[in-house]
Amino acid sequence: MASLDSLVSFFLSTLFVTIVSSQTQCRNLESIISFGDSITDTGNLVGLSDRNHLPVTAFLPYGETFFHHPTGRSCNGRIIIDFIAEFLGLPHVPPFYGSKNGNFEKGVNFAVAGATALETSILEKRGIYYPHSNISLGIQLKTFKESLPNLCGSPTDCRDMIGNAFIIMGEIGGNDFNFAFFVNKTSEVKELVPLVITKISSAIVVNILDQRVPRTSNFFKKLLCFLFCFCVLVLNVESRSWSIWEEEHS
């Protein structure tokens, strides 16, 4: 039977081979489109917050080492998406929320610190509540779709834009489990696993690939960055999705 170690090894080796073999092609990417949580948020939570109740990321020491001022990043300097942009020769990706007259030609970021993969209603049905507002992955994707006319104009232009973009889907999903643990809903964590996996998978296949990019495109070679959460909390979970993966790879 396949183990967690073999799955991780398979994922990392595949990602490494893909990146090494695609470095030249990566240099030709024209923009970055990002979805996720605090790992990739470049200022969206601050942009969505009340001016009188800003998150801690709006204040020093956040941002002090590189930008020399707070940017809304959950870091004192750059985060992963900044290094990806620099590697691709693109500017740092601006946050979508709260931006006035923002220039999104070279990239746009919908990731929000504290975001979950699942909708708030799904978590609340299981008694999982959290005090701050949340922009789930579904809401980020909905905002992305609604903003397409302003980002790229015609359907043909939008296909070209997405087909030539480096799309970062995550990290996302970790907060679904974090919030459950915070309110001692440990028994609900197991049933959340397949829901989170399905949500992220459908976001990639249905919302990004099927609707906007022709299947004959070279899209998968450009969709290199899946920053899925390798949780510090090791769970002994035997979800249906995991069992299916084991059967297919045993």
C-alpha angles and dihedrals in degrees: 000000000000117000133211088252092056091049092050091046091049092049095047095045091049092048092048094050091046093050095045093048093045104046094110092048091047090060089063095058112117105202147358126239115191138191127176146076137290092318089070104019109124096183110317097120090054090048091053096045130097110261089233094050106041121167121251090258088072091068139059138301083044109091096007101123103053111009092030090220136059113279101175093261116135090236140070089241137000126344131213096276090056092057091047090053092049091049090052092048092245130130120259109282113257122224115252099211116077094008114135114206089346120182107233098167093111098034149333131209124209097171115124127195109248094023120149131209091229126061118261091245092059092052094043091054086063093048094258109140132164129189103233130070116266136210105200125205089259092056091048091053092046090052090048092053093046091050095050095095089058095040100048112355115214125042089250092053090047092052089051092048094050093040090056096041131098103231120203113199103187164277082239134142100047093098091056087066096035092056091048091054092045091061094039095250092141094145090059094056094080094056091046094061099075091039092055093045091049092048094052093043093050091046089059100040103034105029100035110023107030101041103041113017126060113239089236091063125108089241101129091058088057098043094079105140117080103157095188117176117262093193123220085216105079109209127196094223127160100187124173091248092053092048091052091051091050093051092050095047103035 
